[in-house]
mmCIF file of C-alpha atoms and ligand atoms in Angstrom:
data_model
loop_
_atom_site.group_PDB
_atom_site.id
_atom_site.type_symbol
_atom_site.label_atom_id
_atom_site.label_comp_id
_atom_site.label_asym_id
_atom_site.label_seq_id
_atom_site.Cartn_x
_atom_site.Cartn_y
_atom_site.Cartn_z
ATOM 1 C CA UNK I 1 -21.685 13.941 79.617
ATOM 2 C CA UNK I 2 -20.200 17.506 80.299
ATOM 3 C CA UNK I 3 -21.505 19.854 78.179
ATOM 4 C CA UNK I 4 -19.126 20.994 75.939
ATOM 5 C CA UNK I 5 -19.223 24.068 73.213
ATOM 6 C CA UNK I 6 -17.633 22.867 70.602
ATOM 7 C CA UNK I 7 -19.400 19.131 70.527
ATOM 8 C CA UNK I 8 -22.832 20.234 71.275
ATOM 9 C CA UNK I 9 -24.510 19.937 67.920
ATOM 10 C CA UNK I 10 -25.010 22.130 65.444
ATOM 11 C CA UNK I 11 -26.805 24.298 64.853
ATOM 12 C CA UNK I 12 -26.818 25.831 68.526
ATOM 13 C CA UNK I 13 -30.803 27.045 69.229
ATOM 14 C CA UNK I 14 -30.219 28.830 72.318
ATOM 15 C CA UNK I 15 -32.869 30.867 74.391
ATOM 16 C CA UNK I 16 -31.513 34.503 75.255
ATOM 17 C CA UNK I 17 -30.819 35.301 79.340
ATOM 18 C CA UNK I 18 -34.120 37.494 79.988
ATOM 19 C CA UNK I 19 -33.972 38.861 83.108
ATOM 20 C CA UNK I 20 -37.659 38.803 84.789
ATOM 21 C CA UNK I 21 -38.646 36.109 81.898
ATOM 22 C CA UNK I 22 -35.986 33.183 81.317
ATOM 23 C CA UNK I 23 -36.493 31.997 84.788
ATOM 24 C CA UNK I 24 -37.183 28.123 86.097
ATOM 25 C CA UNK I 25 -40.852 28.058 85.161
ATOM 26 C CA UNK I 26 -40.299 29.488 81.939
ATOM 27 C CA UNK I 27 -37.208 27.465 81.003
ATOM 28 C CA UNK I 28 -39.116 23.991 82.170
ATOM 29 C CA UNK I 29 -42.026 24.801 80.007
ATOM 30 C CA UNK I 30 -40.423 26.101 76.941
ATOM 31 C CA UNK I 31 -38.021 22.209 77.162
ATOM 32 C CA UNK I 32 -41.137 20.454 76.760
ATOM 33 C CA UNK I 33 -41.766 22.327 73.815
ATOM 34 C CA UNK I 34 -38.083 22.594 72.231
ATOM 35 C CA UNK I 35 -35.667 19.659 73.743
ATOM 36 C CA UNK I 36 -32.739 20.761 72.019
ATOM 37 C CA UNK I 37 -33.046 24.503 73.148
ATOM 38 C CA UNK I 38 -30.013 25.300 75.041
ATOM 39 C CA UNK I 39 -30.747 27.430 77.925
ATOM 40 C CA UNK I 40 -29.637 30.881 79.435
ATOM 41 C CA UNK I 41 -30.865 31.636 82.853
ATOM 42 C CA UNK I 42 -31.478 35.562 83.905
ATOM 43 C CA UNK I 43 -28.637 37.170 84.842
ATOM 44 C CA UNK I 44 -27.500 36.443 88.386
ATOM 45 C CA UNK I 45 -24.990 39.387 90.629
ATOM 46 C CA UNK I 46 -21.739 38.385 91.474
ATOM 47 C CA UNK I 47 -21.668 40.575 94.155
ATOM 48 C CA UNK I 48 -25.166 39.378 95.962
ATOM 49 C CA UNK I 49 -23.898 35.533 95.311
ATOM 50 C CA UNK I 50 -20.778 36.490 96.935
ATOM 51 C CA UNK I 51 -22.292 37.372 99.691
ATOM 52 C CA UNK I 52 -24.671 34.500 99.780
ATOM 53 C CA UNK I 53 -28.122 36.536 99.610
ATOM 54 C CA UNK I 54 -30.852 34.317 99.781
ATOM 55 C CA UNK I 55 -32.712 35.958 97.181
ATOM 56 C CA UNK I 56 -30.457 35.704 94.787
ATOM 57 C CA UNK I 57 -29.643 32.121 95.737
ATOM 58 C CA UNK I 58 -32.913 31.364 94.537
ATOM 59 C CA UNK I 59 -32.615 32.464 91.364
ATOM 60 C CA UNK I 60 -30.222 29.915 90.388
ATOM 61 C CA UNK I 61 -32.596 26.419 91.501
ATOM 62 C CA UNK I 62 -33.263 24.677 88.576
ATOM 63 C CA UNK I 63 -34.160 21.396 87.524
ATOM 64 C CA UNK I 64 -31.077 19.151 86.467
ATOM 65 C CA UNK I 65 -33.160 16.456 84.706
ATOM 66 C CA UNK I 66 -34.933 18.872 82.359
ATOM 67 C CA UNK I 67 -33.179 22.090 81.896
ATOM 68 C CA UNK I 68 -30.260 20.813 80.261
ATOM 69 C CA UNK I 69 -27.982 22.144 79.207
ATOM 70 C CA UNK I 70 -27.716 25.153 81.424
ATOM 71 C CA UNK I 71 -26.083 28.109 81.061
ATOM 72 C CA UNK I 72 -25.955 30.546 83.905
ATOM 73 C CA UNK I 73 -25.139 34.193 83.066
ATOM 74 C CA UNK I 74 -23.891 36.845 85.597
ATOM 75 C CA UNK I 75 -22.757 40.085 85.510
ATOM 76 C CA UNK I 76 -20.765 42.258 88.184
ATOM 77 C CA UNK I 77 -17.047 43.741 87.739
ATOM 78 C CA UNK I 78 -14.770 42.470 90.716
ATOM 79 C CA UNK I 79 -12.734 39.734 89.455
ATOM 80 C CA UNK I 80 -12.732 38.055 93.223
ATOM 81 C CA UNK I 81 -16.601 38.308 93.757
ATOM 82 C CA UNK I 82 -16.283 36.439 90.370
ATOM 83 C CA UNK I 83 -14.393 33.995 91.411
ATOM 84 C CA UNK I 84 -16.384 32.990 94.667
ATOM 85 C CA UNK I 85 -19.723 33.099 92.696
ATOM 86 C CA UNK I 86 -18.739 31.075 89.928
ATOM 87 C CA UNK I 87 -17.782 28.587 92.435
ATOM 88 C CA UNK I 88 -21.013 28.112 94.198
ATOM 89 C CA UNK I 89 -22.710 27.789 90.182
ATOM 90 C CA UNK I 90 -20.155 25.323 89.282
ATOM 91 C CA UNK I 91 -20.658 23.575 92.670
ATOM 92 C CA UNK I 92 -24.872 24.187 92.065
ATOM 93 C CA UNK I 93 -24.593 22.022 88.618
ATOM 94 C CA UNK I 94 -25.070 24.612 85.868
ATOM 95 C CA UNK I 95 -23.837 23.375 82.508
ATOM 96 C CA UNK I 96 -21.529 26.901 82.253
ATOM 97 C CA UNK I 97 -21.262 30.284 82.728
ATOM 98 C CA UNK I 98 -22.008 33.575 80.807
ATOM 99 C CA UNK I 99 -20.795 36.803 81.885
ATOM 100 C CA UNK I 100 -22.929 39.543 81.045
ATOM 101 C CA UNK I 101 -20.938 42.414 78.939
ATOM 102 C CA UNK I 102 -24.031 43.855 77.088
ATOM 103 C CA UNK I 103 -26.831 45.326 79.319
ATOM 104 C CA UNK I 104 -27.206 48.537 78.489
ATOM 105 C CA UNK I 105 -29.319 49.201 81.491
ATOM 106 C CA UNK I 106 -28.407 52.819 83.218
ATOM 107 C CA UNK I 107 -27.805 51.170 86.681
ATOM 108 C CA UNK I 108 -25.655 48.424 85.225
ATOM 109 C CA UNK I 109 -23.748 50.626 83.503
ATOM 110 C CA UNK I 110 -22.431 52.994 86.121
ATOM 111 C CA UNK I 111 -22.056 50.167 88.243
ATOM 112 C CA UNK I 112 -19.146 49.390 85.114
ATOM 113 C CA UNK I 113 -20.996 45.919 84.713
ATOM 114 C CA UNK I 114 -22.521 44.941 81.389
ATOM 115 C CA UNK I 115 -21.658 46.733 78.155
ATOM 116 C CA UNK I 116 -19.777 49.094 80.305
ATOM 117 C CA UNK I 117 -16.848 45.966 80.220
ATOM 118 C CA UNK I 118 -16.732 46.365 76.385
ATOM 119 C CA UNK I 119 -14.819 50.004 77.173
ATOM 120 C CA UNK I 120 -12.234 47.931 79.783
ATOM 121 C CA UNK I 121 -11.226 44.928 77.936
ATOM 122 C CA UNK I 122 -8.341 44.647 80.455
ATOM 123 C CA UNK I 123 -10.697 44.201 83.100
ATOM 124 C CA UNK I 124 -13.454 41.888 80.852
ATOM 125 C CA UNK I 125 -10.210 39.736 80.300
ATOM 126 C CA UNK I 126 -9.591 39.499 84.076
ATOM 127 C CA UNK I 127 -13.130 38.721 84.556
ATOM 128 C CA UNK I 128 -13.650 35.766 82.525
ATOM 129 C CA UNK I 129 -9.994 34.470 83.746
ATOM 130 C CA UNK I 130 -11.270 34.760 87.027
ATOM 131 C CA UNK I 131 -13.926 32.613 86.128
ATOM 132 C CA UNK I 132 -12.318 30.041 84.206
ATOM 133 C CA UNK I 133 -9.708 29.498 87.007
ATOM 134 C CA UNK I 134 -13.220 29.109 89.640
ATOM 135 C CA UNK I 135 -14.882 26.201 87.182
ATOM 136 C CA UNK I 136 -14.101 23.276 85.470
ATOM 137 C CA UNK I 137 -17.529 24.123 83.266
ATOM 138 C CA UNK I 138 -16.748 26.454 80.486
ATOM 139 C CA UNK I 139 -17.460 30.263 80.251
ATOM 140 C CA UNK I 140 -18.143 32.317 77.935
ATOM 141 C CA UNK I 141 -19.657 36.212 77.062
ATOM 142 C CA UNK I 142 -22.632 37.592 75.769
ATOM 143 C CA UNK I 143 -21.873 41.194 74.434
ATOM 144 C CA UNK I 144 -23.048 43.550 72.276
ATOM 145 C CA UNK I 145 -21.120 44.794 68.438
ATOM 146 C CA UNK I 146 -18.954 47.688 70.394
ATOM 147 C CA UNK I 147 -19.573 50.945 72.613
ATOM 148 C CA UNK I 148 -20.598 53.107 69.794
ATOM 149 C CA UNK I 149 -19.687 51.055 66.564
ATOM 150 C CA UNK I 150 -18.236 47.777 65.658
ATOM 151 C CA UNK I 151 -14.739 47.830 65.139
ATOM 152 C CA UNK I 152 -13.695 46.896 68.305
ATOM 153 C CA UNK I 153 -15.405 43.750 68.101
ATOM 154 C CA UNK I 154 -13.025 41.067 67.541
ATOM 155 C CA UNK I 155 -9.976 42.819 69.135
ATOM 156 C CA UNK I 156 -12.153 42.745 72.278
ATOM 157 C CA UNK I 157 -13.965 38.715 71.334
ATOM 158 C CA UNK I 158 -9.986 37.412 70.594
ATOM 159 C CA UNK I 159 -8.770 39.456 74.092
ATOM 160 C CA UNK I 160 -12.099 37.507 75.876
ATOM 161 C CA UNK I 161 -11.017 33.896 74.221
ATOM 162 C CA UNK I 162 -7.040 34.385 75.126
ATOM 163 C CA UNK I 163 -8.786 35.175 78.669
ATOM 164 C CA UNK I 164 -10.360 31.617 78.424
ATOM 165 C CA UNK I 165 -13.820 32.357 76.969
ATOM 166 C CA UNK I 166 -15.332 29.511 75.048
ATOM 167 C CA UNK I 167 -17.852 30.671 73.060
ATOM 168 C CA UNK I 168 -19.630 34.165 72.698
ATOM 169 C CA UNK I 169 -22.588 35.318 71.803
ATOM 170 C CA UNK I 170 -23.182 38.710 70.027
ATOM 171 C CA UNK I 171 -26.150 40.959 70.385
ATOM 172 C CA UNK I 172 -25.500 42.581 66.649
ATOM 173 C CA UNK I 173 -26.026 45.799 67.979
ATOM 174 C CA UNK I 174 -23.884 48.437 70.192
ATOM 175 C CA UNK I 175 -24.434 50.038 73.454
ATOM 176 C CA UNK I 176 -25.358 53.738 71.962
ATOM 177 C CA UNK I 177 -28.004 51.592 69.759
ATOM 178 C CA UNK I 178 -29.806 50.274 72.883
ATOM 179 C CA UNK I 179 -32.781 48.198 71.233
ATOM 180 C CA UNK I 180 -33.190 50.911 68.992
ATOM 181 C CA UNK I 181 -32.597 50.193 64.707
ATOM 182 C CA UNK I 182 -32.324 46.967 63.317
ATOM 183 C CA UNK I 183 -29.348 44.422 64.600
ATOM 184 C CA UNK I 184 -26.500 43.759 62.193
ATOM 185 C CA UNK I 185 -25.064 40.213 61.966
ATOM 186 C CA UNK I 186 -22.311 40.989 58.861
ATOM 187 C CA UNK I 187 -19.538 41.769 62.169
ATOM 188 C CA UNK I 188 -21.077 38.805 63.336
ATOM 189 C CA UNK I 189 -20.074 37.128 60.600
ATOM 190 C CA UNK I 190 -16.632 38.609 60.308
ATOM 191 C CA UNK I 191 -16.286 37.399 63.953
ATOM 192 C CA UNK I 192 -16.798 33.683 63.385
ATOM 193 C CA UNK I 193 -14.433 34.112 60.262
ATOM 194 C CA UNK I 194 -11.792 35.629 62.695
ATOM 195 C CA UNK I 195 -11.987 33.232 65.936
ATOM 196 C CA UNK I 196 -12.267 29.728 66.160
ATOM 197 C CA UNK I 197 -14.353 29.471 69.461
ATOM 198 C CA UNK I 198 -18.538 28.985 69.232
ATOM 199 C CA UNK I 199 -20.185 32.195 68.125
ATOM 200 C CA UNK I 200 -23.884 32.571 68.617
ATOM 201 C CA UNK I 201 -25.638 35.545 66.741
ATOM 202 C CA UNK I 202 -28.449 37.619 68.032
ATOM 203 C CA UNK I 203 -30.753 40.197 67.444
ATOM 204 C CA UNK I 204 -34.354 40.774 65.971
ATOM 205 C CA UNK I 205 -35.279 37.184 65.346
ATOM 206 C CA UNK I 206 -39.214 36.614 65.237
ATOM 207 C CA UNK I 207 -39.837 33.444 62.510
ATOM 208 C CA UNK I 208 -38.094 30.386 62.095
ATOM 209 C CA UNK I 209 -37.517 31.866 58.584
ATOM 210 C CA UNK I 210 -35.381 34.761 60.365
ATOM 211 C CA UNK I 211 -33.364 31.861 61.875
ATOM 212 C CA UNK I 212 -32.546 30.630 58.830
ATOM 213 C CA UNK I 213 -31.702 34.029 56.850
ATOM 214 C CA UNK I 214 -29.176 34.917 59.786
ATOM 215 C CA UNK I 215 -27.590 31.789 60.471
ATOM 216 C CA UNK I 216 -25.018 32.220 57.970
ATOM 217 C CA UNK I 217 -21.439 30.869 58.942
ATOM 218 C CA UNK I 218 -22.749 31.059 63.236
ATOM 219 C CA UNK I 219 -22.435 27.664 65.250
ATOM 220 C CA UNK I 220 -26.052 29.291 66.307
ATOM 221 C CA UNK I 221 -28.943 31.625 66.920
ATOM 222 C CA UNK I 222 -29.900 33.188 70.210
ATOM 223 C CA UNK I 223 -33.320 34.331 70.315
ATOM 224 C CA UNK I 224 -35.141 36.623 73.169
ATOM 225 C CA UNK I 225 -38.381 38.568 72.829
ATOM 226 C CA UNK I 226 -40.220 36.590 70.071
ATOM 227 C CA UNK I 227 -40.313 33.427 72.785
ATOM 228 C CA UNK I 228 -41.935 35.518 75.120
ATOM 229 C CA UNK I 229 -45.736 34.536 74.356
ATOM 230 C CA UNK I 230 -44.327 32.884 71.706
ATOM 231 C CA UNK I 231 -42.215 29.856 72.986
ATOM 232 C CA UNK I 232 -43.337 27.523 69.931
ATOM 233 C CA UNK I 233 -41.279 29.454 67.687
ATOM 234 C CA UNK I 234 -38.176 28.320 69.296
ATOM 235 C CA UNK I 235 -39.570 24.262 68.308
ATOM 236 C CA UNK I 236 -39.966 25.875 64.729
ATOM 237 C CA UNK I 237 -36.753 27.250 64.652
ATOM 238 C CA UNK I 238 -35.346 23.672 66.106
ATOM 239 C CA UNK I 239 -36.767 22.310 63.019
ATOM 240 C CA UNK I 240 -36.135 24.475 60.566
ATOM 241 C CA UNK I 241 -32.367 24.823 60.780
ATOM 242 C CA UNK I 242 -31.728 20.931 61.015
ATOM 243 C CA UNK I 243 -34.094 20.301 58.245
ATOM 244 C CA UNK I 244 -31.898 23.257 56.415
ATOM 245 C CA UNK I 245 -28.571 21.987 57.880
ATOM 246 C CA UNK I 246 -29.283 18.492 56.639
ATOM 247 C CA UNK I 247 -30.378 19.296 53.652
ATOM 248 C CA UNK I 248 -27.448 21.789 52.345
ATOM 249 C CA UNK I 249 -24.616 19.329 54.121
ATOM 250 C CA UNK I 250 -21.369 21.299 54.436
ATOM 251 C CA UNK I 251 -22.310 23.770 51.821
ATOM 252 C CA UNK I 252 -22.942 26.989 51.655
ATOM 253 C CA UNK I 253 -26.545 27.309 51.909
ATOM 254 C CA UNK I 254 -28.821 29.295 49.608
ATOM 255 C CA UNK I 255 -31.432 30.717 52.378
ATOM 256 C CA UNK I 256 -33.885 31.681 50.526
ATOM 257 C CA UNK I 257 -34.071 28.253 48.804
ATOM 258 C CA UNK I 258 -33.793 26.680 51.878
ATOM 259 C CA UNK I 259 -36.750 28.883 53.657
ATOM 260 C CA UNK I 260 -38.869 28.482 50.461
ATOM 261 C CA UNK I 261 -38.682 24.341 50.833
ATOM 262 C CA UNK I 262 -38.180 24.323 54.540
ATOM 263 C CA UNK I 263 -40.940 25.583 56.806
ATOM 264 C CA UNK I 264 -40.371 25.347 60.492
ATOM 265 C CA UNK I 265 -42.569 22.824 61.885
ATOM 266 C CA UNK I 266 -45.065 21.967 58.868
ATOM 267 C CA UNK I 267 -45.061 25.722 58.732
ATOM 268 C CA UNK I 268 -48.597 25.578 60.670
ATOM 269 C CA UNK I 269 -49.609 28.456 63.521
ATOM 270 C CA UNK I 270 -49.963 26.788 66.827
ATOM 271 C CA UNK I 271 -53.924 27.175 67.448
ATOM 272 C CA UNK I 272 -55.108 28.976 70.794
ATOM 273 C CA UNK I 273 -56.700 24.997 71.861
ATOM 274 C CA UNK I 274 -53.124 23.858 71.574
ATOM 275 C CA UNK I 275 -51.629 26.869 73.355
ATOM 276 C CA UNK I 276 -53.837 26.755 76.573
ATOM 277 C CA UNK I 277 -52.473 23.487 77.663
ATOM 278 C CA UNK I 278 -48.907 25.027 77.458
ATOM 279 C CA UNK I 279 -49.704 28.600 79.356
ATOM 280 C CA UNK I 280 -52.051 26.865 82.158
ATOM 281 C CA UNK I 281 -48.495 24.346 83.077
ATOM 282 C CA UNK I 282 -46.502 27.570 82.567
ATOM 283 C CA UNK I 283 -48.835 29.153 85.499
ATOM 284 C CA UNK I 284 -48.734 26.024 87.431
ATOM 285 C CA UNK I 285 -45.037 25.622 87.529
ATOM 286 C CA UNK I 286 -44.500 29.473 88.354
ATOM 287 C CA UNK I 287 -47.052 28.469 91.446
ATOM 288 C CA UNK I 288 -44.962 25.499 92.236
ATOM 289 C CA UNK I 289 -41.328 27.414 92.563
ATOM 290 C CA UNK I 290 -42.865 30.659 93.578
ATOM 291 C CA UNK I 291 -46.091 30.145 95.233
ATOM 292 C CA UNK I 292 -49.621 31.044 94.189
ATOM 293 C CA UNK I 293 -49.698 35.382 95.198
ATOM 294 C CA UNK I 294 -46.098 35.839 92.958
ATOM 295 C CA UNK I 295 -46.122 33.068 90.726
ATOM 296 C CA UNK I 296 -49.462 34.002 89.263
ATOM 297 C CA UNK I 297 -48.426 37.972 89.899
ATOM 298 C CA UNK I 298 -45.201 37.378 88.075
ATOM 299 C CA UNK I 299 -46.796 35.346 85.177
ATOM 300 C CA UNK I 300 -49.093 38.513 84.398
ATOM 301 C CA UNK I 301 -46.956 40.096 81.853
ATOM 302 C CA UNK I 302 -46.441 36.550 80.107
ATOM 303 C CA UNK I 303 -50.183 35.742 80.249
ATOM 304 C CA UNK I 304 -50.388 39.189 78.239
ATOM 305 C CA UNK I 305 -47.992 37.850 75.707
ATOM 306 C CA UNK I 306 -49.539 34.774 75.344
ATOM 307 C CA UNK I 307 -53.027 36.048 74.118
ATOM 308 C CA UNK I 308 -51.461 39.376 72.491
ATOM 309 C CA UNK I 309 -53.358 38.948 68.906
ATOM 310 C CA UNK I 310 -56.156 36.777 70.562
ATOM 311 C CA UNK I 311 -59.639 38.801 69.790
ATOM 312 C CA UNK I 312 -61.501 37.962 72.730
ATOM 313 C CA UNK I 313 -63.930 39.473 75.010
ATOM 314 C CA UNK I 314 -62.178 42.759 76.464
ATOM 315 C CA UNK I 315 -63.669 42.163 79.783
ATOM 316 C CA UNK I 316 -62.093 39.001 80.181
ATOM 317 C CA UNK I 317 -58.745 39.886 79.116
ATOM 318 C CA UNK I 318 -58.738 43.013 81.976
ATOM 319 C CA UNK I 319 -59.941 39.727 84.353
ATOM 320 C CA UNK I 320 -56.743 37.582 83.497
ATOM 321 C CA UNK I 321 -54.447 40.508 83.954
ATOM 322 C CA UNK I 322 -56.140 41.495 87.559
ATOM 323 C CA UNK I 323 -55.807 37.204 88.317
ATOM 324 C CA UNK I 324 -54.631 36.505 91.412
ATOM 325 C CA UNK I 325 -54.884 33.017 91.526
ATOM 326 C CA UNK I 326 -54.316 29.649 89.672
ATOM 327 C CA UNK I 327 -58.050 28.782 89.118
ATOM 328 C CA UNK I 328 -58.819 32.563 88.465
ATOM 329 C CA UNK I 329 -56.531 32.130 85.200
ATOM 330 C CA UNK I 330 -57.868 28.315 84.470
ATOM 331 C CA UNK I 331 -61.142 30.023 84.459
ATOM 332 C CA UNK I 332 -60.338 32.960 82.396
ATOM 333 C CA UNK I 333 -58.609 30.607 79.394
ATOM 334 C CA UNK I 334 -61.692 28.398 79.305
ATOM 335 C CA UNK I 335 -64.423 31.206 78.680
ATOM 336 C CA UNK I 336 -61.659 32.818 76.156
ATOM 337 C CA UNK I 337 -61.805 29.946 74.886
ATOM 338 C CA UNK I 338 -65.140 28.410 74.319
ATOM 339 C CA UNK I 339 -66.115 31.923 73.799
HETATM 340 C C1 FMN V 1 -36.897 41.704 79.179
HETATM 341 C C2 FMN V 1 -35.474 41.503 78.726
HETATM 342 C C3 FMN V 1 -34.514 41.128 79.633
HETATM 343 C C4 FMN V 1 -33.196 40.934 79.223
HETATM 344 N N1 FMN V 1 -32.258 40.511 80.137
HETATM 345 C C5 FMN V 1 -31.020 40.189 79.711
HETATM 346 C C6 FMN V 1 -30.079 39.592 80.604
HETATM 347 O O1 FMN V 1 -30.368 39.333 81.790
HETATM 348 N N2 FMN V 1 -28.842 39.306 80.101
HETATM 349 C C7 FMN V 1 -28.491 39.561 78.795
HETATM 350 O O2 FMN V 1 -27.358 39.272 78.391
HETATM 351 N N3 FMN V 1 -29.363 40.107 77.949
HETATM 352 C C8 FMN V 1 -30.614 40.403 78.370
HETATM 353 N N4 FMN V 1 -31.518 40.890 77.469
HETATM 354 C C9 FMN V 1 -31.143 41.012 76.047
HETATM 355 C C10 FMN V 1 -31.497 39.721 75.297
HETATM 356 O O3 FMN V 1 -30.774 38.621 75.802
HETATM 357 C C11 FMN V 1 -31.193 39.863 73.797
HETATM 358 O O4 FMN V 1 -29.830 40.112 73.625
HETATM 359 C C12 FMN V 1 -31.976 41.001 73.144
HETATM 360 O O5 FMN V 1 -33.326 40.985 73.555
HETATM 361 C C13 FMN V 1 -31.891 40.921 71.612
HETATM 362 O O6 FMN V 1 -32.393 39.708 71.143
HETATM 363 P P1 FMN V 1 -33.891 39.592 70.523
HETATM 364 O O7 FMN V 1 -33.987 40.579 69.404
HETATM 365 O O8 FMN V 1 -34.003 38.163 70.081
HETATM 366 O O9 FMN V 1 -34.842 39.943 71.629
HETATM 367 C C14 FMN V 1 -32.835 41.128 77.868
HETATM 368 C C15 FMN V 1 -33.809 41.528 76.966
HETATM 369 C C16 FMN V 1 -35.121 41.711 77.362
HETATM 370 C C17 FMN V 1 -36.160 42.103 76.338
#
């Protein structure tokens, strides 16, 4: 079955593109945690797939039996290199595409990719048209509230969907806030009230409880750095917003009923024994697709996450951030853990 935005059921759980962190180890582990997460890949250039590099070819192997569905986001700003990249991910089997109009990074930015697009809608528009005339998979746009405030938000969202996005998903913050301050949904909100396309909300999500506050009148939640180290909370958040949805059926939900009665899964913290299983096939898969020296290199700032909290010996915690290989790590876990 194609995967389609507007039959894909409610509410949407979806895993935020993380570039350096949402790639094909991390997405295969965090499905056998949280089936019904819906997956965004890093973001992938337009330019470097245009061109065929290798490297960035890479990036976009995944596994079609269990990271489903599949979203692949890219970024970039010529509508051509658009279209010739979003062929070779339609061709590749990705479920559809993103395009990136909300990095704030410096480099992205003067490049007039990411959250730069927000200050060209012409040229966003010509993007995702470019796009939608490459694919028969459907496209959409993560962005961010505005440049520097968020009026322009659903002028730019309705220019985007007459353009041929699908869905969108907004960061509820703008490009002058960065990460900085705390994310506001309420344009969000006005958004969804405004377009009929899927809107996913995002921004400063860390408890299944969160999910549930914010969900509001969204077809979803998009959550990013509480799954790193944390990827159980996505299962919770699974949970709690069907248990919600179910249980408040077309109505307009009281959250903080529903968050009192509903804990996400039994509302009981995932114990370091449970967790070790998880991070050591999380290592193992990063060895499989990347090989030992950079899959166990690259997992180093997860492996951080993952025991962030974790009171154990400081010795051995310096050891599984100096690992260099699989067993180095298997060995590390086990003394952390028997103590
Ligand atoms: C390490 C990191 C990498 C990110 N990479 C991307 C990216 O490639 N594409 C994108 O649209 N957003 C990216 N973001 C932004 C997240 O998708 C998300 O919008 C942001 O972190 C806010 O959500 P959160 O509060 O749940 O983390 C990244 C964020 C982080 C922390």
């Amino acid at each position: 079955m194609p995967f389609i935005w507007t039959t894909t059921p409610r509410p949407i759980v979806a895993l935020a593109p993380m570039a350096g962190v949402t790639d094909a180890p991390f997405r295969r582990m965090l499905k056998g945690i949280a089936p019904d997460v819906l997956l965004y890949s890093e973001f992938v250039s337009t330019n470097a797939l245009s061109f065929g590099s290798r490297k960035t070819m890479a990036m976009l192997a995944f596994d079609p039996e269990v990271e489903r569905p599949l979203i692949v986001q890219v970024f970039g700003a010529d509508p051509k290199k658009f279209l010739e990249a979003c062929r070779i991910i339609g061709q590749l089997g990705a479920d559809g595409i993103d395009i990136n109009m909300g990095c704030p990074a410096g480099k992205i930015i003067s490049s007039c990719y990411g959250a730069a697009l927000i200050q060209k809608p012409e040229l966003a528009a010509e993007l995702v048209a470019s796009a939608v005339r490459a694919v028969s998979i459907p496209v959409s746009v993560k962005t961010r509230l505005g440049w520097d405030c968020a009026e322009t938000l659903i002028p730019f969202c309705k220019r985007l969907i007459e353009a041929g996005a699908s869905a969108l998903a907004v960061h509820g913050r703008t490009y002058r806030d960065k990460f900085s301050g705390k994310a506001d949904w309420e344009p969000i909100y006005a958004l969804k009230r405004e377009v009929g396309v899927s809107v996913i909300g995002n921004g400063d999500i860390v408890s299944a409880e969160d999910a549930v506050l914010k969900i509001g009148n969204l077809d979803g939640v998009m959550v990013g750095r509480a799954a790193i180290g944390n990827p159980w909370l996505m299962r919770d958040i699974c949970y709690a917003l069907r248990v919600t949805r179910s249980s408040f059926p077309g109505k307009t939900r009281n959250p903080e009923r529903a968050t009192r009665n509903e804990r996400g899964q039994d509302g009981r913290a995932v114990s370091f024994a449970e967790k070790i299983p998880i991070i050591l096939e999380h290592c193992e898969l990063a060895v499989r697709l990347k090989g030992e020296r950079r899959g166990i290199l690259e997992m180093r700032k997860h492996l951080a996450h993952y025991i962030r909290g974790f009171d154990g010996a400081k010795e051995l915690r310096v050891r599984l951030m100096k690992a260099e290989r699989l067993e180095e790590v298997k060995g590390v876990l086990e003394k952390l853990f028997n103590g």
